[in-house]
Amino acid sequence: MLNTLLTPRLWKPEISLLEEFLRVLPLQYRTIVALAYFTTSRIEDILSLQKQDITSEVIIIEDSTLHTTKKVPIITKLRPYLTVYLNGYKTQSSDFLFSDKLGKPLKTSQVFKILKIVANKINLPDMYLSVLR
């Protein structure tokens, strides 16, 4: 019988495509994608969020396809993205979390235009963006 000694290898987790994508997105879009991904919500529903929809523990999201409201817990992976964004939110005059210069919610098409530009820069296949629709 052969006696071999297995030495443990240092395991380095690879950075996921999502993490890489989030790292290169501007703050507002990074937060939108993180919210959509970690709450399993559509971008359209995230764009209608208002400050009062977020508590310290949950996010209240209107599901536009089912016409229902869901309470989604703020999980550990989402909290840093949300905290960084909300710390800078105080300067905004709109009730919407993600608004344009006029205080209206961002348009879904505008968000996807930016996401696609950034995704192309890091060679992220379009199929990954379709998950957020």
C-alpha positions as a printed NumPy array, in Angstrom:
array([[  0.   ,   0.   ,   0.   ],
       [  1.25 ,   3.4  ,  -0.891],
       [  1.469,   5.875,   1.893],
       [  0.929,   9.415,   0.734],
       [  0.676,  12.542,   2.716],
       [ -1.745,  15.075,   1.405],
       [ -0.739,  18.604,   2.135],
       [ -3.505,  21.112,   2.457],
       [ -3.595,  23.741,  -0.241],
       [ -4.443,  27.295,   0.4  ],
       [ -7.788,  27.758,  -1.22 ],
       [ -8.488,  31.13 ,  -2.707],
       [-12.072,  31.669,  -3.661],
       [-12.383,  33.088,  -7.142],
       [-14.152,  36.359,  -7.514],
       [-17.57 ,  35.689,  -8.955],
       [-18.786,  37.472, -12.052],
       [-21.337,  39.268,  -9.893],
       [-18.674,  40.533,  -7.492],
       [-16.504,  41.688, -10.369],
       [-19.466,  43.44 , -11.967],
       [-20.461,  45.127,  -8.71 ],
       [-16.914,  46.277,  -8.12 ],
       [-16.76 ,  48.271, -11.359],
       [-20.269,  49.753, -11.346],
       [-20.858,  53.325, -10.159],
       [-22.31 ,  53.413,  -6.622],
       [-25.932,  54.038,  -7.561],
       [-26.   ,  51.23 , -10.139],
       [-24.008,  48.902,  -7.882],
       [-26.667,  49.348,  -5.212],
       [-29.508,  48.766,  -7.685],
       [-27.944,  45.509,  -8.928],
       [-27.125,  44.321,  -5.397],
       [-30.69 ,  44.992,  -4.272],
       [-32.151,  43.22 ,  -7.292],
       [-29.862,  40.217,  -6.938],
       [-29.952,  39.738,  -3.17 ],
       [-33.714,  40.315,  -2.874],
       [-34.53 ,  38.34 ,  -6.036],
       [-36.447,  41.327,  -7.358],
       [-36.664,  42.928, -10.757],
       [-34.798,  46.167, -11.478],
       [-38.133,  47.801, -12.265],
       [-39.337,  47.052,  -8.726],
       [-36.097,  48.268,  -7.15 ],
       [-36.367,  51.596,  -8.99 ],
       [-39.713,  52.326,  -7.322],
       [-38.246,  51.963,  -3.807],
       [-38.536,  54.915,  -1.483],
       [-36.545,  55.67 ,   1.658],
       [-39.437,  54.652,   3.922],
       [-39.512,  51.191,   2.283],
       [-36.269,  50.287,   4.053],
       [-35.973,  49.57 ,   7.762],
       [-32.95 ,  48.31 ,   9.639],
       [-34.04 ,  44.704,   9.057],
       [-36.302,  44.498,   5.99 ],
       [-37.063,  46.05 ,   2.622],
       [-40.666,  46.353,   1.503],
       [-40.811,  45.778,  -2.254],
       [-43.827,  46.125,  -4.517],
       [-43.766,  43.257,  -7.017],
       [-45.056,  44.771, -10.256],
       [-45.677,  41.425, -11.955],
       [-47.648,  39.793,  -9.132],
       [-49.14 ,  43.057,  -7.826],
       [-48.159,  42.126,  -4.286],
       [-45.917,  43.52 ,  -1.589],
       [-43.137,  41.457,  -0.116],
       [-40.998,  42.009,   2.962],
       [-37.449,  40.921,   2.243],
       [-34.893,  40.602,   5.05 ],
       [-31.66 ,  42.521,   4.572],
       [-29.105,  39.726,   4.386],
       [-25.476,  40.1  ,   5.399],
       [-24.189,  40.229,   1.804],
       [-26.568,  43.053,   0.898],
       [-26.064,  45.223,   3.984],
       [-22.689,  46.811,   2.986],
       [-23.995,  47.905,  -0.421],
       [-27.116,  49.382,   1.103],
       [-25.294,  51.077,   3.985],
       [-22.757,  52.821,   1.754],
       [-25.494,  54.073,  -0.553],
       [-27.839,  55.208,   2.209],
       [-25.051,  57.112,   3.959],
       [-24.841,  59.369,   0.902],
       [-28.597,  59.443,   0.33 ],
       [-29.249,  62.277,   2.784],
       [-28.243,  64.823,   0.157],
       [-30.965,  63.742,  -2.293],
       [-34.191,  65.735,  -2.409],
       [-36.369,  62.949,  -3.844],
       [-38.265,  60.324,  -1.865],
       [-37.182,  57.728,  -4.412],
       [-33.923,  55.95 ,  -3.606],
       [-32.801,  56.025,  -7.217],
       [-33.906,  59.213,  -8.9  ],
       [-32.901,  61.435, -11.778],
       [-32.077,  65.127, -11.476],
       [-35.79 ,  65.99 , -11.481],
       [-36.504,  63.673,  -8.535],
       [-38.328,  61.077, -10.619],
       [-37.376,  57.387, -10.417],
       [-34.702,  56.273, -12.858],
       [-36.032,  54.55 , -15.948],
       [-35.362,  50.855, -16.38 ],
       [-34.033,  51.439, -19.891],
       [-31.525,  53.999, -18.592],
       [-30.275,  51.605, -15.923],
       [-29.859,  48.722, -18.37 ],
       [-28.022,  50.983, -20.795],
       [-25.384,  51.713, -18.12 ],
       [-25.28 ,  48.082, -16.961],
       [-24.703,  46.899, -20.524],
       [-21.867,  49.384, -21.089],
       [-20.102,  48.283, -17.906],
       [-20.792,  44.59 , -18.571],
       [-19.19 ,  44.897, -22.015],
       [-16.086,  46.467, -20.465],
       [-15.526,  43.391, -18.291],
       [-16.721,  40.932, -20.969],
       [-19.765,  39.883, -18.964],
       [-22.137,  37.948, -21.23 ],
       [-25.554,  39.548, -21.819],
       [-27.271,  36.48 , -20.393],
       [-26.164,  37.536, -16.899],
       [-28.039,  40.828, -17.228],
       [-31.219,  39.037, -18.249],
       [-31.476,  37.634, -14.706],
       [-32.157,  41.168, -13.464],
       [-35.055,  41.903, -15.829]])
